[in-house]
Amino acid sequence: MAKTRTRWSADDIPDQRGRVVIITGSTSGLGEEAARVLAAKGAAVVMAVRNTAKGEDVAAAIRAASPGAEVVVMKLDLASLASVKAFADAFSADHGRLDILINNAGVMMCPYAKTEDGFEIQMGTNHLGHFALTGHLLPLLRATAGSRIVATSSFGHAMGNIDFTDMSWERRPYNTNRAYGDSKLAALYFTYEFARRFKDDPDAPIAVAAHPGATSTELARHSPGIRFFNRFIAQDVEIGTLPTLMAATAADVEAGDYFGPDGFMGIRGYPVKVDSNARSHDVALARKLWEASEAMTGVRF
């Protein structure tokens, strides 16, 4: 008789009472679903969002669905290093622990723009803003036993090949698809390099990554092609968020792990440990991005 395949789901998440979680970009999509699930499991959830009015509406809906849920909305604009620092300072002043940092917020395949600090918008928001945020929050993460950092990547990381001589696309014709791929490759470089740098630090958080496969969210609003194909292949956000939730809460997670759907090409399915492409494991390039990120953000770990 064939062995029944076990599918990990939100039912497998242990009780989260007493734990504090930050989720960036939690007014819609993966972040909203992660906030809903973790709050229902008892975690104190901080929604770190750009649109606080929308965030309060989402928080109210979560509280209505899970009476007694602890959900707080705080302002965070990842396209502004000043906003990132202000958020981290305010959070650190009010909290004595941070168990899970889910770096979820992002922009995808949008028209060319720059952040407040002059970075290309996708790299600046998806990677550099989160890099700075993690650096500012590292003391709290190190002070919290068993803490984790979850970076959100994509199977689109395979499109990435970062040009370190022109990271803000000032000298090349802008390719928004590749810029998105660069930012999602950066999420993996960060995760793997963090795991290497802190492997001998017993107080360091576990850095892991996840991707949702093809999931129906607002992220693809700038890409008509992806929106079209998502009508046929995308899974619901409740399933697409599971790799993130597994990375954040499963007991057997190790530093540098990467989670995604178990289906064909990682497009759909239930969460399992997966692998990324060969370029994402280039140690020299990961180190180069780390050093560039410290120089660009002014944040050193």
C-alpha positions as a Markdown table, in Angstrom:
| # | Residue | x | y | z |
|---|---|---|---|---|
| 1 | Met | 0.0 | 0.0 | 0.0 |
| 2 | Ala | 1.4 | 3.4 | -0.9 |
| 3 | Lys | 2.2 | 5.7 | 1.9 |
| 4 | Thr | -0.2 | 8.7 | 2.3 |
| 5 | Arg | 1.5 | 12.0 | 1.6 |
| 6 | Thr | 1.4 | 14.4 | 4.5 |
| 7 | Arg | 0.4 | 17.9 | 3.6 |
| 8 | Trp | 1.5 | 20.6 | 6.0 |
| 9 | Ser | -1.2 | 23.2 | 6.7 |
| 10 | Ala | -2.1 | 26.0 | 9.0 |
| 11 | Asp | -3.5 | 23.4 | 11.4 |
| 12 | Asp | 0.1 | 22.3 | 12.0 |
| 13 | Ile | 1.2 | 25.7 | 13.4 |
| 14 | Pro | 1.8 | 25.4 | 17.2 |
| 15 | Asp | 0.3 | 27.7 | 19.7 |
| 16 | Gln | 1.9 | 31.2 | 19.3 |
| 17 | Arg | 0.8 | 32.8 | 22.5 |
| 18 | Gly | 3.6 | 34.9 | 24.1 |
| 19 | Arg | 5.3 | 35.4 | 20.8 |
| 20 | Val | 5.7 | 38.7 | 18.9 |
| 21 | Val | 5.6 | 38.9 | 15.1 |
| 22 | Ile | 6.3 | 41.7 | 12.7 |
| 23 | Ile | 4.9 | 41.2 | 9.2 |
| 24 | Thr | 5.7 | 43.9 | 6.6 |
| 25 | Gly | 3.2 | 44.6 | 3.8 |
| 26 | Ser | 0.3 | 43.0 | 5.6 |
| 27 | Thr | -2.7 | 44.9 | 4.2 |
| 28 | Ser | -3.3 | 42.4 | 1.5 |
| 29 | Gly | -2.2 | 39.1 | 0.0 |
| 30 | Leu | 0.4 | 36.9 | 1.7 |
| 31 | Gly | 1.1 | 39.4 | 4.5 |
| 32 | Glu | -2.6 | 39.8 | 5.4 |
| 33 | Glu | -3.2 | 36.1 | 5.4 |
| 34 | Ala | -0.1 | 35.5 | 7.6 |
| 35 | Ala | -1.3 | 38.1 | 10.0 |
| 36 | Arg | -4.7 | 36.6 | 10.2 |
| 37 | Val | -3.4 | 33.0 | 10.8 |
| 38 | Leu | -0.7 | 34.0 | 13.3 |
| 39 | Ala | -3.1 | 36.2 | 15.3 |
| 40 | Ala | -5.6 | 33.4 | 15.4 |
| 41 | Lys | -2.9 | 31.2 | 16.8 |
| 42 | Gly | -2.3 | 33.7 | 19.6 |
| 43 | Ala | 0.7 | 35.7 | 18.4 |
| 44 | Ala | 0.9 | 39.4 | 19.1 |
| 45 | Val | 1.1 | 40.6 | 15.5 |
| 46 | Val | 2.5 | 44.0 | 14.4 |
| 47 | Met | 1.4 | 44.9 | 10.9 |
| 48 | Ala | 4.2 | 47.1 | 9.5 |
| 49 | Val | 2.5 | 48.9 | 6.6 |
| 50 | Arg | 2.7 | 52.0 | 4.4 |
| 51 | Asn | -1.1 | 52.6 | 4.4 |
| 52 | Thr | -2.1 | 52.6 | 8.0 |
| 53 | Ala | -5.8 | 53.4 | 7.3 |
| 54 | Lys | -6.0 | 50.2 | 5.2 |
| 55 | Gly | -4.0 | 48.4 | 7.9 |
| 56 | Glu | -6.5 | 49.4 | 10.6 |
| 57 | Asp | -9.4 | 48.0 | 8.5 |
| 58 | Val | -7.5 | 44.7 | 8.1 |
| 59 | Ala | -6.7 | 44.6 | 11.8 |
| 60 | Ala | -10.3 | 45.2 | 12.7 |
| 61 | Ala | -11.4 | 42.3 | 10.4 |
| 62 | Ile | -8.8 | 40.0 | 12.1 |
| 63 | Arg | -10.0 | 41.0 | 15.6 |
| 64 | Ala | -13.6 | 40.4 | 14.5 |
| 65 | Ala | -12.7 | 36.9 | 13.2 |
| 66 | Ser | -10.5 | 36.1 | 16.3 |
| 67 | Pro | -11.9 | 37.9 | 19.3 |
| 68 | Gly | -9.0 | 38.7 | 21.7 |
| 69 | Ala | -6.4 | 38.7 | 18.9 |
| 70 | Glu | -3.5 | 41.1 | 19.5 |
| 71 | Val | -3.0 | 43.1 | 16.3 |
| 72 | Val | -1.2 | 46.5 | 16.1 |
| 73 | Val | -0.7 | 48.6 | 13.0 |
| 74 | Met | 2.5 | 50.6 | 12.7 |
| 75 | Lys | 3.7 | 52.9 | 9.9 |
| 76 | Leu | 6.5 | 51.6 | 7.7 |
| 77 | Asp | 7.6 | 52.7 | 4.3 |
| 78 | Leu | 10.4 | 50.4 | 3.0 |
| 79 | Ala | 11.2 | 52.9 | 0.3 |
| 80 | Ser | 12.5 | 55.3 | 2.9 |
| 81 | Leu | 15.4 | 54.5 | 5.1 |
| 82 | Ala | 14.3 | 57.2 | 7.5 |
| 83 | Ser | 10.9 | 55.5 | 7.9 |
| 84 | Val | 12.6 | 52.1 | 8.4 |
| 85 | Lys | 14.7 | 53.5 | 11.2 |
| 86 | Ala | 11.8 | 55.3 | 12.8 |
| 87 | Phe | 9.7 | 52.2 | 12.7 |
| 88 | Ala | 12.5 | 50.1 | 14.3 |
| 89 | Asp | 13.2 | 52.7 | 17.0 |
| 90 | Ala | 9.5 | 52.9 | 17.9 |
| 91 | Phe | 9.0 | 49.1 | 17.9 |
| 92 | Ser | 12.1 | 48.6 | 20.0 |
| 93 | Ala | 11.0 | 51.2 | 22.5 |
| 94 | Asp | 7.7 | 49.4 | 23.0 |
| 95 | His | 8.7 | 45.7 | 22.9 |
| 96 | Gly | 11.2 | 43.6 | 24.8 |
| 97 | Arg | 11.2 | 40.8 | 22.3 |
| 98 | Leu | 10.8 | 39.9 | 18.6 |
| 99 | Asp | 10.2 | 36.2 | 17.8 |
| 100 | Ile | 9.5 | 36.4 | 14.1 |
| 101 | Leu | 10.3 | 39.0 | 11.5 |
| 102 | Ile | 8.5 | 38.3 | 8.2 |
| 103 | Asn | 10.0 | 40.5 | 5.5 |
| 104 | Asn | 7.0 | 40.1 | 3.1 |
| 105 | Ala | 6.3 | 43.5 | 1.6 |
| 106 | Gly | 7.2 | 44.1 | -2.0 |
| 107 | Val | 6.6 | 45.6 | -5.4 |
| 108 | Met | 6.6 | 43.6 | -8.6 |
| 109 | Met | 7.4 | 44.5 | -12.2 |
| 110 | Cys | 6.4 | 48.1 | -11.9 |
| 111 | Pro | 7.4 | 51.1 | -14.0 |
| 112 | Tyr | 10.8 | 52.6 | -13.3 |
| 113 | Ala | 11.0 | 54.6 | -10.2 |
| 114 | Lys | 13.4 | 55.4 | -7.4 |
| 115 | Thr | 13.0 | 55.2 | -3.6 |
| 116 | Glu | 13.4 | 58.3 | -1.4 |
| 117 | Asp | 17.1 | 57.4 | -1.1 |
| 118 | Gly | 17.7 | 57.0 | -4.8 |
| 119 | Phe | 17.5 | 53.2 | -5.1 |
| 120 | Glu | 15.7 | 51.4 | -8.0 |
| 121 | Ile | 12.2 | 50.8 | -6.5 |
| 122 | Gln | 12.1 | 47.0 | -6.6 |
| 123 | Met | 15.6 | 46.4 | -5.2 |
| 124 | Gly | 15.1 | 49.3 | -2.8 |
| 125 | Thr | 11.8 | 48.1 | -1.4 |
| 126 | Asn | 12.1 | 44.4 | -1.7 |
| 127 | His | 15.7 | 44.0 | -0.5 |
| 128 | Leu | 17.4 | 47.1 | 0.8 |
| 129 | Gly | 14.5 | 48.3 | 2.9 |
| 130 | His | 14.3 | 44.9 | 4.5 |
| 131 | Phe | 18.0 | 44.7 | 4.9 |
| 132 | Ala | 18.0 | 47.9 | 6.9 |
| 133 | Leu | 15.0 | 46.9 | 8.9 |
| 134 | Thr | 16.6 | 43.6 | 9.9 |
| 135 | Gly | 19.8 | 45.3 | 10.8 |
| 136 | His | 18.0 | 47.8 | 13.1 |
| 137 | Leu | 16.0 | 45.0 | 14.7 |
| 138 | Leu | 18.8 | 42.5 | 15.1 |
| 139 | Pro | 19.5 | 43.4 | 18.8 |
| 140 | Leu | 15.9 | 42.4 | 19.7 |
| 141 | Leu | 16.0 | 39.3 | 17.6 |
| 142 | Arg | 19.3 | 38.2 | 19.2 |
| 143 | Ala | 17.7 | 38.9 | 22.7 |
| 144 | Thr | 14.8 | 36.6 | 21.9 |
| 145 | Ala | 15.5 | 32.8 | 22.1 |
| 146 | Gly | 14.6 | 30.9 | 19.0 |
| 147 | Ser | 13.8 | 34.0 | 16.8 |
| 148 | Arg | 13.5 | 33.8 | 13.1 |
| 149 | Ile | 13.8 | 36.0 | 10.0 |
| 150 | Val | 11.7 | 35.0 | 7.0 |
| 151 | Ala | 12.7 | 36.5 | 3.6 |
| 152 | Thr | 10.1 | 36.4 | 0.8 |
| 153 | Ser | 11.6 | 35.3 | -2.5 |
| 154 | Ser | 10.0 | 34.0 | -5.7 |
| 155 | Phe | 10.7 | 31.4 | -8.4 |
| 156 | Gly | 11.3 | 34.6 | -10.4 |
| 157 | His | 14.7 | 34.7 | -8.7 |
| 158 | Ala | 15.9 | 32.7 | -11.7 |
| 159 | Met | 15.5 | 35.9 | -13.8 |
| 160 | Gly | 18.0 | 37.7 | -11.6 |
| 161 | Asn | 21.6 | 38.5 | -12.3 |
| 162 | Ile | 22.6 | 41.6 | -10.4 |
| 163 | Asp | 24.7 | 44.1 | -12.1 |
| 164 | Phe | 26.7 | 45.6 | -9.2 |
| 165 | Thr | 28.0 | 48.4 | -11.4 |
| 166 | Asp | 24.5 | 49.7 | -12.0 |
| 167 | Met | 22.2 | 48.5 | -9.3 |
| 168 | Ser | 19.8 | 51.4 | -9.7 |
| 169 | Trp | 19.5 | 51.0 | -13.5 |
| 170 | Glu | 20.8 | 54.4 | -14.3 |
| 171 | Arg | 23.0 | 53.4 | -17.3 |
| 172 | Arg | 20.9 | 50.6 | -18.8 |
| 173 | Pro | 17.5 | 50.4 | -20.4 |
| 174 | Tyr | 15.2 | 49.4 | -17.6 |
| 175 | Asn | 14.0 | 45.8 | -17.6 |
| 176 | Thr | 11.3 | 45.6 | -14.9 |
| 177 | Asn | 11.1 | 41.8 | -15.1 |
| 178 | Arg | 14.8 | 41.4 | -14.5 |
| 179 | Ala | 14.9 | 44.1 | -11.8 |
| 180 | Tyr | 12.2 | 42.1 | -10.0 |
| 181 | Gly | 14.2 | 38.9 | -10.4 |
| 182 | Asp | 17.3 | 40.7 | -9.1 |
| 183 | Ser | 15.4 | 41.7 | -5.9 |
| 184 | Lys | 14.1 | 38.2 | -5.3 |
| 185 | Leu | 17.6 | 36.8 | -5.9 |
| 186 | Ala | 18.8 | 39.3 | -3.4 |
| 187 | Ala | 16.4 | 37.9 | -0.8 |
| 188 | Leu | 18.1 | 34.5 | -1.2 |
| 189 | Tyr | 21.6 | 36.0 | -1.1 |
| 190 | Phe | 20.7 | 37.7 | 2.1 |
| 191 | Thr | 19.3 | 34.5 | 3.7 |
| 192 | Tyr | 22.2 | 32.3 | 2.8 |
| 193 | Glu | 24.8 | 34.9 | 3.7 |
| 194 | Phe | 23.2 | 35.7 | 7.0 |
| 195 | Ala | 23.2 | 32.0 | 7.8 |
| 196 | Arg | 26.9 | 31.8 | 7.0 |
| 197 | Arg | 27.9 | 34.9 | 8.9 |
| 198 | Phe | 26.0 | 34.0 | 12.1 |
| 199 | Lys | 26.5 | 30.2 | 12.1 |
| 200 | Asp | 28.7 | 30.4 | 15.2 |
| 201 | Asp | 26.5 | 32.9 | 17.1 |
| 202 | Pro | 24.3 | 30.9 | 19.5 |
| 203 | Asp | 22.0 | 34.0 | 20.0 |
| 204 | Ala | 21.5 | 34.7 | 16.3 |
| 205 | Pro | 18.1 | 34.3 | 14.8 |
| 206 | Ile | 17.5 | 31.6 | 12.2 |
| 207 | Ala | 17.3 | 33.2 | 8.7 |
| 208 | Val | 15.1 | 31.3 | 6.2 |
| 209 | Ala | 13.3 | 32.1 | 3.0 |
| 210 | Ala | 10.0 | 31.2 | 1.3 |
| 211 | His | 8.2 | 31.7 | -1.9 |
| 212 | Pro | 4.5 | 31.3 | -2.7 |
| 213 | Gly | 4.6 | 29.9 | -6.2 |
| 214 | Ala | 1.9 | 31.4 | -8.4 |
| 215 | Thr | -0.6 | 32.9 | -5.9 |
| 216 | Ser | -3.4 | 35.3 | -6.7 |
| 217 | Thr | -2.6 | 38.6 | -5.0 |
| 218 | Glu | -2.5 | 42.3 | -5.8 |
| 219 | Leu | 1.3 | 42.1 | -6.4 |
| 220 | Ala | 0.9 | 41.4 | -10.1 |
| 221 | Arg | -1.2 | 44.5 | -10.8 |
| 222 | His | 1.6 | 46.0 | -13.0 |
| 223 | Ser | 1.9 | 42.8 | -15.1 |
| 224 | Pro | -1.1 | 42.0 | -17.4 |
| 225 | Gly | 0.6 | 38.9 | -18.6 |
| 226 | Ile | 1.0 | 37.4 | -15.2 |
| 227 | Arg | -2.6 | 38.4 | -14.2 |
| 228 | Phe | -3.9 | 36.6 | -17.3 |
| 229 | Phe | -2.0 | 33.4 | -16.6 |
| 230 | Asn | -2.8 | 33.6 | -12.9 |
| 231 | Arg | -6.5 | 33.1 | -13.9 |
| 232 | Phe | -5.6 | 29.6 | -14.9 |
| 233 | Ile | -2.7 | 28.5 | -12.7 |
| 234 | Ala | -2.7 | 30.6 | -9.5 |
| 235 | Gln | -3.6 | 29.1 | -6.2 |
| 236 | Asp | -5.6 | 30.8 | -3.4 |
| 237 | Val | -3.7 | 33.0 | -0.9 |
| 238 | Glu | -4.6 | 30.6 | 1.9 |
| 239 | Ile | -2.4 | 27.9 | 0.2 |
| 240 | Gly | 0.2 | 30.4 | -1.2 |
| 241 | Thr | 1.0 | 31.7 | 2.3 |
| 242 | Leu | 1.8 | 28.3 | 3.7 |
| 243 | Pro | 5.5 | 28.3 | 2.8 |
| 244 | Thr | 5.9 | 31.5 | 4.7 |
| 245 | Leu | 4.1 | 30.2 | 7.7 |
| 246 | Met | 6.0 | 26.9 | 7.6 |
| 247 | Ala | 9.3 | 28.9 | 7.5 |
| 248 | Ala | 8.2 | 31.0 | 10.4 |
| 249 | Thr | 6.8 | 28.3 | 12.7 |
| 250 | Ala | 7.7 | 24.7 | 11.9 |
| 251 | Ala | 9.9 | 23.0 | 14.5 |
| 252 | Asp | 12.5 | 21.4 | 12.2 |
| 253 | Val | 13.5 | 24.6 | 10.3 |
| 254 | Glu | 17.3 | 25.2 | 10.0 |
| 255 | Ala | 19.2 | 28.3 | 9.0 |
| 256 | Gly | 19.4 | 28.8 | 5.3 |
| 257 | Asp | 16.3 | 26.7 | 4.5 |
| 258 | Tyr | 14.0 | 27.6 | 1.6 |
| 259 | Phe | 10.4 | 26.7 | 1.4 |
| 260 | Gly | 7.9 | 26.7 | -1.5 |
| 261 | Pro | 5.1 | 24.7 | -3.1 |
| 262 | Asp | 5.7 | 21.0 | -3.9 |
| 263 | Gly | 4.1 | 21.0 | -7.3 |
| 264 | Phe | 5.5 | 21.2 | -10.8 |
| 265 | Met | 8.2 | 23.9 | -11.0 |
| 266 | Gly | 7.1 | 25.1 | -7.6 |
| 267 | Ile | 4.0 | 26.8 | -9.2 |
| 268 | Arg | 1.4 | 25.3 | -6.9 |
| 269 | Gly | 1.0 | 22.9 | -4.0 |
| 270 | Tyr | 1.6 | 22.5 | -0.3 |
| 271 | Pro | 4.8 | 23.7 | 1.3 |
| 272 | Val | 8.0 | 21.7 | 1.4 |
| 273 | Lys | 11.7 | 22.5 | 1.6 |
| 274 | Val | 12.9 | 23.4 | -1.9 |
| 275 | Asp | 16.1 | 24.5 | -3.6 |
| 276 | Ser | 17.0 | 27.6 | -5.5 |
| 277 | Asn | 19.1 | 28.0 | -8.6 |
| 278 | Ala | 22.9 | 27.7 | -8.8 |
| 279 | Arg | 23.5 | 31.4 | -9.0 |
| 280 | Ser | 21.7 | 32.0 | -5.7 |
| 281 | His | 24.3 | 29.8 | -4.0 |
| 282 | Asp | 27.3 | 31.8 | -5.3 |
| 283 | Val | 29.1 | 32.7 | -2.0 |
| 284 | Ala | 31.2 | 35.5 | -3.6 |
| 285 | Leu | 28.1 | 37.3 | -5.1 |
| 286 | Ala | 26.2 | 37.0 | -1.8 |
| 287 | Arg | 29.1 | 38.5 | 0.1 |
| 288 | Lys | 29.3 | 41.3 | -2.5 |
| 289 | Leu | 25.6 | 42.1 | -2.2 |
| 290 | Trp | 25.9 | 42.1 | 1.6 |
| 291 | Glu | 28.8 | 44.6 | 1.5 |
| 292 | Ala | 27.0 | 46.7 | -1.2 |
| 293 | Ser | 23.8 | 46.7 | 1.0 |
| 294 | Glu | 25.7 | 47.9 | 4.0 |
| 295 | Ala | 27.3 | 50.7 | 2.0 |
| 296 | Met | 24.0 | 51.8 | 0.4 |
| 297 | Thr | 21.9 | 51.7 | 3.5 |
| 298 | Gly | 24.5 | 52.7 | 6.1 |
| 299 | Val | 23.3 | 49.8 | 8.3 |
| 300 | Arg | 25.9 | 47.3 | 9.5 |
| 301 | Phe | 25.2 | 44.1 | 11.2 |
